[in-house]
Coordinates of C-alpha atoms in Angstrom, one line a residue:
G3 CA -14.0 0.3 -1.9
D4 CA -12.3 -1.4 -4.8
A5 CA -12.3 -5.2 -4.2
E6 CA -9.3 -5.7 -6.5
K7 CA -7.3 -3.0 -4.7
A8 CA -8.3 -4.5 -1.3
N9 CA -7.2 -8.0 -2.4
R10 CA -3.9 -6.6 -3.6
W11 CA -3.3 -4.8 -0.3
L12 CA -4.1 -8.0 1.8
R13 CA -1.3 -9.9 -0.1
E14 CA 1.3 -7.1 -0.2
N15 CA 4.4 -7.3 2.0
L16 CA 4.2 -4.2 4.2
A17 CA 7.2 -2.6 6.0
I18 CA 4.8 -1.6 8.9
L19 CA 4.2 -5.3 9.4
D20 CA 7.9 -6.2 9.4
G21 CA 7.6 -7.3 5.7
K22 CA 4.6 -9.6 6.3
T23 CA 1.3 -9.4 4.5
P24 CA -1.9 -8.4 6.3
L25 CA -3.2 -12.0 5.6
E26 CA -0.2 -13.5 7.3
V27 CA -0.6 -11.3 10.4
A28 CA -4.3 -11.9 10.6
R29 CA -3.8 -15.6 11.2
T30 CA -3.7 -15.0 14.9
E31 CA -6.3 -13.3 17.1
S32 CA -4.1 -10.5 18.1
G33 CA -2.8 -10.1 14.5
A34 CA -6.4 -9.9 13.2
R35 CA -7.0 -7.0 15.7
V36 CA -3.9 -5.2 14.4
I37 CA -5.2 -5.5 10.8
E38 CA -8.7 -4.4 11.9
Q39 CA -7.1 -1.3 13.5
M40 CA -5.1 -0.6 10.4
L41 CA -8.2 -0.9 8.2
A42 CA -10.2 1.4 10.5
K43 CA -7.5 4.0 10.4
I44 CA -7.3 3.8 6.5
D45 CA -11.1 4.0 6.4
W46 CA -10.8 7.3 8.4
G47 CA -8.3 8.6 5.8
A48 CA -4.9 7.6 7.2
S49 CA -2.2 6.7 4.7
V50 CA 0.4 4.0 5.2
Y51 CA 2.8 6.9 6.0
D52 CA 0.5 8.1 8.8
L53 CA 0.4 4.6 10.2
E54 CA 4.2 4.2 10.1
A55 CA 4.6 7.5 11.9
E56 CA 2.5 6.5 14.9
V57 CA 3.7 5.0 18.2
V58 CA 1.2 2.1 17.9
P59 CA 3.4 0.1 15.4
K60 CA 6.0 -0.3 18.1
A61 CA 3.5 -2.2 20.1
W62 CA 2.5 -4.2 17.1
K63 CA 6.2 -5.2 16.5
T64 CA 6.3 -6.4 20.1
M65 CA 3.2 -8.4 19.5
F66 CA 4.7 -9.9 16.3
R67 CA 7.8 -11.1 18.2
R68 CA 5.6 -12.6 20.9
E69 CA 3.4 -14.3 18.4
G70 CA 6.4 -15.7 16.5
F71 CA 6.2 -13.7 13.3

């Protein structure tokens, strides 16, 4: 992949992460697992729109509230 593009994505506020950046979310163990799942889905060809349409983000949002995001 493109390192510059990856760095940009890691620092981008994402709606799917309640406006947080992937780096912010990855600061906790459970948040890091969420980002790993997102990256795996992207690696398999999912777009951000695909990720937002899934049920999984609802569980992520519950985790964010529990983790204090």
